[in-house]
Tab-separated table of C-alpha atoms in Angstrom:
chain	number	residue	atom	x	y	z
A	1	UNK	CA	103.090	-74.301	114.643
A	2	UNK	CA	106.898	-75.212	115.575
A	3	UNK	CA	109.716	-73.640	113.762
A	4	UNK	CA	112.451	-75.805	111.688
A	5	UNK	CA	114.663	-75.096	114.858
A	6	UNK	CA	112.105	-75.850	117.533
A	7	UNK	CA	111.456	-79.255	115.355
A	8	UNK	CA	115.496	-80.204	114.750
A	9	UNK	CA	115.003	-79.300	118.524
A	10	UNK	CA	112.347	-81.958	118.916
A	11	UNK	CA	113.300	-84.987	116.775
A	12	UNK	CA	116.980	-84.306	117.081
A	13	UNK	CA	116.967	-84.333	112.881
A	14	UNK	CA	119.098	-81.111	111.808
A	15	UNK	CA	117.873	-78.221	110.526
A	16	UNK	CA	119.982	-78.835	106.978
A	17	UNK	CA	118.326	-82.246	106.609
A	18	UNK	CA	114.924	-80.433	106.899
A	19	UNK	CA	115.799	-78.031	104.627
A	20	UNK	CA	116.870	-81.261	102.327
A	21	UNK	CA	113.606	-83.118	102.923
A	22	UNK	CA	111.846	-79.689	101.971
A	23	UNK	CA	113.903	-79.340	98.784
A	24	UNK	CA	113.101	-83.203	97.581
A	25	UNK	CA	109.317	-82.647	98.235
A	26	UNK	CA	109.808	-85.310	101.438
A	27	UNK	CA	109.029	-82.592	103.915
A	28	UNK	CA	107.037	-79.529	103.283
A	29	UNK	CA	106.627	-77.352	105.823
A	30	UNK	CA	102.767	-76.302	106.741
A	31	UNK	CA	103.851	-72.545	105.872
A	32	UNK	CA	106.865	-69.948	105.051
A	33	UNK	CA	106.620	-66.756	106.488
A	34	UNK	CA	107.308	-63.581	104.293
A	35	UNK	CA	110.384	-63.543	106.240
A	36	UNK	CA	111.181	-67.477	104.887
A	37	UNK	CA	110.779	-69.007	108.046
A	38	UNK	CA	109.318	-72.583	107.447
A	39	UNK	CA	106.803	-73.631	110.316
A	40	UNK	CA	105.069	-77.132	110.678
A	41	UNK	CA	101.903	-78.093	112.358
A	42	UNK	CA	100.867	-81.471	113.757
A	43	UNK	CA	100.171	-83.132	110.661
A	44	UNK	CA	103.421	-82.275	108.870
A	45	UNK	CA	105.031	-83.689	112.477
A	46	UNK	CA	103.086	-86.881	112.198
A	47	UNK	CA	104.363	-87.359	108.650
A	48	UNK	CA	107.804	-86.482	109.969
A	49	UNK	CA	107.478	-89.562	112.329
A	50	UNK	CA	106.902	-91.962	109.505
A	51	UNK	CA	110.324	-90.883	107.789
A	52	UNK	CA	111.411	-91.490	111.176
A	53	UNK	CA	110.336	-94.864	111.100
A	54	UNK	CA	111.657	-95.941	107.493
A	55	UNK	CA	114.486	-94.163	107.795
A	56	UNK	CA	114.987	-96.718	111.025
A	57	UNK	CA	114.463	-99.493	108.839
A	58	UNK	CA	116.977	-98.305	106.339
A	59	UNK	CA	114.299	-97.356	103.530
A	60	UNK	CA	115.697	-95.076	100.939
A	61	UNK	CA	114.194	-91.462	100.985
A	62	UNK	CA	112.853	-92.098	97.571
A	63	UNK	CA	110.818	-95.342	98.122
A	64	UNK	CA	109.718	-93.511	101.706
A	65	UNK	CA	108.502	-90.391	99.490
A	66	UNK	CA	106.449	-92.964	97.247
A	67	UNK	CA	105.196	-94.720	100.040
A	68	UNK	CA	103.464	-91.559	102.013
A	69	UNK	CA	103.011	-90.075	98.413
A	70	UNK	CA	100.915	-92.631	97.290
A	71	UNK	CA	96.839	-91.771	96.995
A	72	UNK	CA	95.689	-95.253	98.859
A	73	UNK	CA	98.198	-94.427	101.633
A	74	UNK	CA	96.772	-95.343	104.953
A	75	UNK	CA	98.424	-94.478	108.146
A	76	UNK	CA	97.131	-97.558	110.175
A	77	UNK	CA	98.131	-100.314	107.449
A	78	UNK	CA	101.778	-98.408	106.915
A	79	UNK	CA	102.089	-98.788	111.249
A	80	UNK	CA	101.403	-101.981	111.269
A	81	UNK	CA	103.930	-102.775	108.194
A	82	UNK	CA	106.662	-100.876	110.043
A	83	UNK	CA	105.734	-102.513	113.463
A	84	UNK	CA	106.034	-106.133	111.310
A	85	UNK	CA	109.101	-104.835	110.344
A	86	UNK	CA	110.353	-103.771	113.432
A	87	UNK	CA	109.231	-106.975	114.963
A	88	UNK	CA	111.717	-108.612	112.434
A	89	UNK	CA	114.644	-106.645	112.273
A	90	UNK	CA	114.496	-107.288	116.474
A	91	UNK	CA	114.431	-111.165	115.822
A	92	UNK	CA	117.134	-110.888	113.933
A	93	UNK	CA	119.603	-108.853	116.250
A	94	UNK	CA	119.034	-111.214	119.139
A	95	UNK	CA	119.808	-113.960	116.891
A	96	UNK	CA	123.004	-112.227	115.576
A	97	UNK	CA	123.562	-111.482	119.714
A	98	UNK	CA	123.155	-115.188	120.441
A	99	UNK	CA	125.558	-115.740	117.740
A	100	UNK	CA	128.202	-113.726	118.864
A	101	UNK	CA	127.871	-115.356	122.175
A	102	UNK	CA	128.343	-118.744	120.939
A	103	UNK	CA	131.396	-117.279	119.381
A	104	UNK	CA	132.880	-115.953	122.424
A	105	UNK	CA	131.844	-119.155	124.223
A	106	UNK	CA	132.938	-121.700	121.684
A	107	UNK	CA	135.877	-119.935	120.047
A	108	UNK	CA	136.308	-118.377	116.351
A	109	UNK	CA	136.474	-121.968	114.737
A	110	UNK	CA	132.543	-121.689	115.182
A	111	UNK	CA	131.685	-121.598	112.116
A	112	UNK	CA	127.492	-120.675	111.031
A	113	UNK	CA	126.017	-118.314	108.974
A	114	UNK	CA	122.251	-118.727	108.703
A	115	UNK	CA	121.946	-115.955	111.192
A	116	UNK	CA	123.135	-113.693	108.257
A	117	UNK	CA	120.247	-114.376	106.462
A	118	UNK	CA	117.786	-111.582	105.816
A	119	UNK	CA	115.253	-113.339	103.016
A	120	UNK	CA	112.886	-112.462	105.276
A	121	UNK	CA	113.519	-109.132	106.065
A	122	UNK	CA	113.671	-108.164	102.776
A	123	UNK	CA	110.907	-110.147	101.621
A	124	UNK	CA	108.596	-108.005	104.051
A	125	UNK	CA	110.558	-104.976	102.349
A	126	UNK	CA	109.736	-105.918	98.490
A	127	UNK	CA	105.761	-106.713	99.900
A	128	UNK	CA	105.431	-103.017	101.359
A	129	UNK	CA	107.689	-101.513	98.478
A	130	UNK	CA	104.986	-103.104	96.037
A	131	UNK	CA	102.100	-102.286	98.135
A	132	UNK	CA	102.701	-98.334	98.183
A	133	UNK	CA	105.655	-97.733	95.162
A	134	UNK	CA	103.885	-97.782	92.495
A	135	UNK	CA	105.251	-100.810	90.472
A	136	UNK	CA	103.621	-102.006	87.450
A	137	UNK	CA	102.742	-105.498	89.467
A	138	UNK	CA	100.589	-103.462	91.688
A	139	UNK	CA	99.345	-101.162	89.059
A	140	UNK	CA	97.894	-104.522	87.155
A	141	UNK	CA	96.618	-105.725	90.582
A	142	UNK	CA	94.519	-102.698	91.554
A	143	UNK	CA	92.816	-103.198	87.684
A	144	UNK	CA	91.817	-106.671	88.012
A	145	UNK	CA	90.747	-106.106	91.671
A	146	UNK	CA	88.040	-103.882	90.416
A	147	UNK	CA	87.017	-105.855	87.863
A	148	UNK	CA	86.575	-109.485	89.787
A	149	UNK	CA	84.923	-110.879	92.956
A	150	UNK	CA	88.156	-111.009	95.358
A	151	UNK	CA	86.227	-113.143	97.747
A	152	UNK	CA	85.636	-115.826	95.469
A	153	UNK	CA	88.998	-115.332	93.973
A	154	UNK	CA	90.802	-115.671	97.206
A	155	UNK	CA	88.586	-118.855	97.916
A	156	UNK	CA	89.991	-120.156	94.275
A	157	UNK	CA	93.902	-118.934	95.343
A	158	UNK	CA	93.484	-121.463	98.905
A	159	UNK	CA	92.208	-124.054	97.169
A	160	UNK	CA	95.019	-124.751	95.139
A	161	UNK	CA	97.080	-124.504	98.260
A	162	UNK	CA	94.953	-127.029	99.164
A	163	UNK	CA	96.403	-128.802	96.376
A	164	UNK	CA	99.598	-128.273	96.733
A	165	UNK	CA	99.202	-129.181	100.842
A	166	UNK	CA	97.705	-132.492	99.673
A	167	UNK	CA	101.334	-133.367	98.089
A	168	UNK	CA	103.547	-132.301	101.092
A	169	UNK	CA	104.647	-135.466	101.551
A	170	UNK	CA	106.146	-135.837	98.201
A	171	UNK	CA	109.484	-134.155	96.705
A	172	UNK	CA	108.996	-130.562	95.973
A	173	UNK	CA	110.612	-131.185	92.740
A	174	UNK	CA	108.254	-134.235	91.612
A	175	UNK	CA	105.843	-133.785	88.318
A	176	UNK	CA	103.137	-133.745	90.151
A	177	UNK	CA	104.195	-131.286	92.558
A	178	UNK	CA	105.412	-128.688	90.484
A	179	UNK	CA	102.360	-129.145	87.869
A	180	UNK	CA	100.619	-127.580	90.686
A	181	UNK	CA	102.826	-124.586	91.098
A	182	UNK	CA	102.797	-123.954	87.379
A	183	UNK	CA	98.685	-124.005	87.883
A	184	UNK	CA	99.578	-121.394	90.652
A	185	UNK	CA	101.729	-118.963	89.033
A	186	UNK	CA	99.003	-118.591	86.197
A	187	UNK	CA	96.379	-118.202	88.502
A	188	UNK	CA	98.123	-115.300	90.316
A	189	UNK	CA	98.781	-113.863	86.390
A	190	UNK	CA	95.156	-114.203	85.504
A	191	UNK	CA	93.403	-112.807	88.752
A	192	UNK	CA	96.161	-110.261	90.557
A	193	UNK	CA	99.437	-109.092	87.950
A	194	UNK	CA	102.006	-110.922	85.738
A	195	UNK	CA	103.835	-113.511	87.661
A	196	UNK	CA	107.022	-113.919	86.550
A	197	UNK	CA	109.463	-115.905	88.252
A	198	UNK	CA	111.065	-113.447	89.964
A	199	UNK	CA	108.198	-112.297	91.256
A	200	UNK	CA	107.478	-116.327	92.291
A	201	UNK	CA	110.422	-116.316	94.145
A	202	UNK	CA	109.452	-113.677	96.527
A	203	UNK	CA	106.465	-114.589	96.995
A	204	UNK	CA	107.769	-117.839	98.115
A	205	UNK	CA	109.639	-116.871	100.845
A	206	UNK	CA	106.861	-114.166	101.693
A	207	UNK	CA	104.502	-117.332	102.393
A	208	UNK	CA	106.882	-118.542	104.996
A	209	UNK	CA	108.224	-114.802	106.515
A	210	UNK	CA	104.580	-113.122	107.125
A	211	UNK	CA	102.723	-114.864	109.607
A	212	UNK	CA	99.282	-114.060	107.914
A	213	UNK	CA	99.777	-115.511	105.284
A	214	UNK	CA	101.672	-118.767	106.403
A	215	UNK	CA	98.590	-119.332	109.221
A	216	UNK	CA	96.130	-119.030	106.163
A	217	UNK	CA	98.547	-120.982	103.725
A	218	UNK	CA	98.987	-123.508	106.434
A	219	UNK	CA	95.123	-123.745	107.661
A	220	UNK	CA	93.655	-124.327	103.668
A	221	UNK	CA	96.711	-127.203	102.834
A	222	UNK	CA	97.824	-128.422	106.817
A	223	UNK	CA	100.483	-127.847	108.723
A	224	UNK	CA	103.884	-127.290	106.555
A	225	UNK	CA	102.102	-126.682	103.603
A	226	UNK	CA	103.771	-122.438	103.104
A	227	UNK	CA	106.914	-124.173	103.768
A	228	UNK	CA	106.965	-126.840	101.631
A	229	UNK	CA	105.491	-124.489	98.978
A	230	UNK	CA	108.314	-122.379	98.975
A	231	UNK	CA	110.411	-125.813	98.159
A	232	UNK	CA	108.314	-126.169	95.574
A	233	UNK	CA	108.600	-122.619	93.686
A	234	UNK	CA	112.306	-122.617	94.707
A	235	UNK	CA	112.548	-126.096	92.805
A	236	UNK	CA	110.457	-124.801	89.645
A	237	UNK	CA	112.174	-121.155	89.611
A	238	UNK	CA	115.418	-123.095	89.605
């Protein structure tokens, strides 16, 4: 058991901002002594190191309390999501570096701002924000989930990406094209939560920004296909 000095000590997190995550219900500590001293053990450590982490990548306290709050929480799936994460926000500094270089090199009249772009950053964000917060789009998901065969369901979802890849050499905005991304937003509806078109959108870019899903997107239409999807549901969101 560590004190809440030996652990400011340790992480280098002051002992008023433990006594703040204990007041929220962030933090607990393990046990307070008759004389009020809080002490933590390993586990309350460990959970202190996954604050740590999404307080690196700039989550609010409140989304990281409903996150390692939530009853499916799973410490291996929430490391990998932060190490995604982490993977990303490191892309994206060396291409703001590389930018600033070209800057210095080329002189202010450079002008480019793509590298300011964080759709995919935050698309990565909403996914995980879903996965653990709570949300009423998860909610509906974790229903149907019990209720249907999720293999043959997921077979159904990458064969109309299969669809969809069979038109990628067409305009994202034709008929034909968005007919099919009509068929998939009520698919998603009828088999996983309410699809709105906000919720569309996101998952638009989330097809092109997580790798998983792109290689699987990609594999049932061809090569291109997550991109040109995204064309697609920007075109029919539009």
């Amino acid at each position: 058991m560590r004190t809440v000095k030996e652990v400011s000590e340790l992480t280098g997190i002051s002992v008023r901002a433990l006594h703040y995550y204990d007041a929220i219900g962030l933090l607990k500590p393990t046990e307070v002594t008759d004389a009020g001293y809080r002490l933590y053990d390993d586990t309350a450590l460990s959970r202190l190191q996954n604050i740590l982490l999404f307080r690196e990548l700039q989550f609010p306290l409140k989304e990281i309390k409903k996150i390692l709050d939530s009853p499916e929480f799973n410490p291996a799936e929430v490391l990998e999501q932060q190490i995604k994460l982490l993977e990303l926000q490191e892309k994206h500094i060396h291409e703001m570096i590389c930018f600033a270089r070209e800057i210095q090199e080329k002189g202010i009249s450079h002008m480019g701002f793509d590298v300011f772009n964080r759709d995919e950053i935050d698309a990565y964000e909403k996914e995980i924000k879903e996965r653990w917060g709570n949300t009423k789009a998860y909610e509906e998901y974790s229903v149907k989930r019990k209720d249907e065969n999720y293999d043959e369901v997921s077979r159904q979802l990458l064969g109309i990406f299969t669809e969809i890849g069979a038109l990628r050499n067409h305009s994202p905005e034709e008929k034909a094209v968005q007919d099919k991304i009509a068929k998939l937003q009520q698919f998603i509806t009828e088999h996983y939560y309410t699809c709105t078109n906000e919720i569309l959108n996101g998952l638009g870019r989330m097809y092109v920004a997580d790798e998983r899903m792109k290689k699987n997107i990609d594999r049932a239409g061809g090569d291109g296909t997550a991109e040109f999807t995204q064309q697609a549901i920007m075109a029919y969101c539009s």
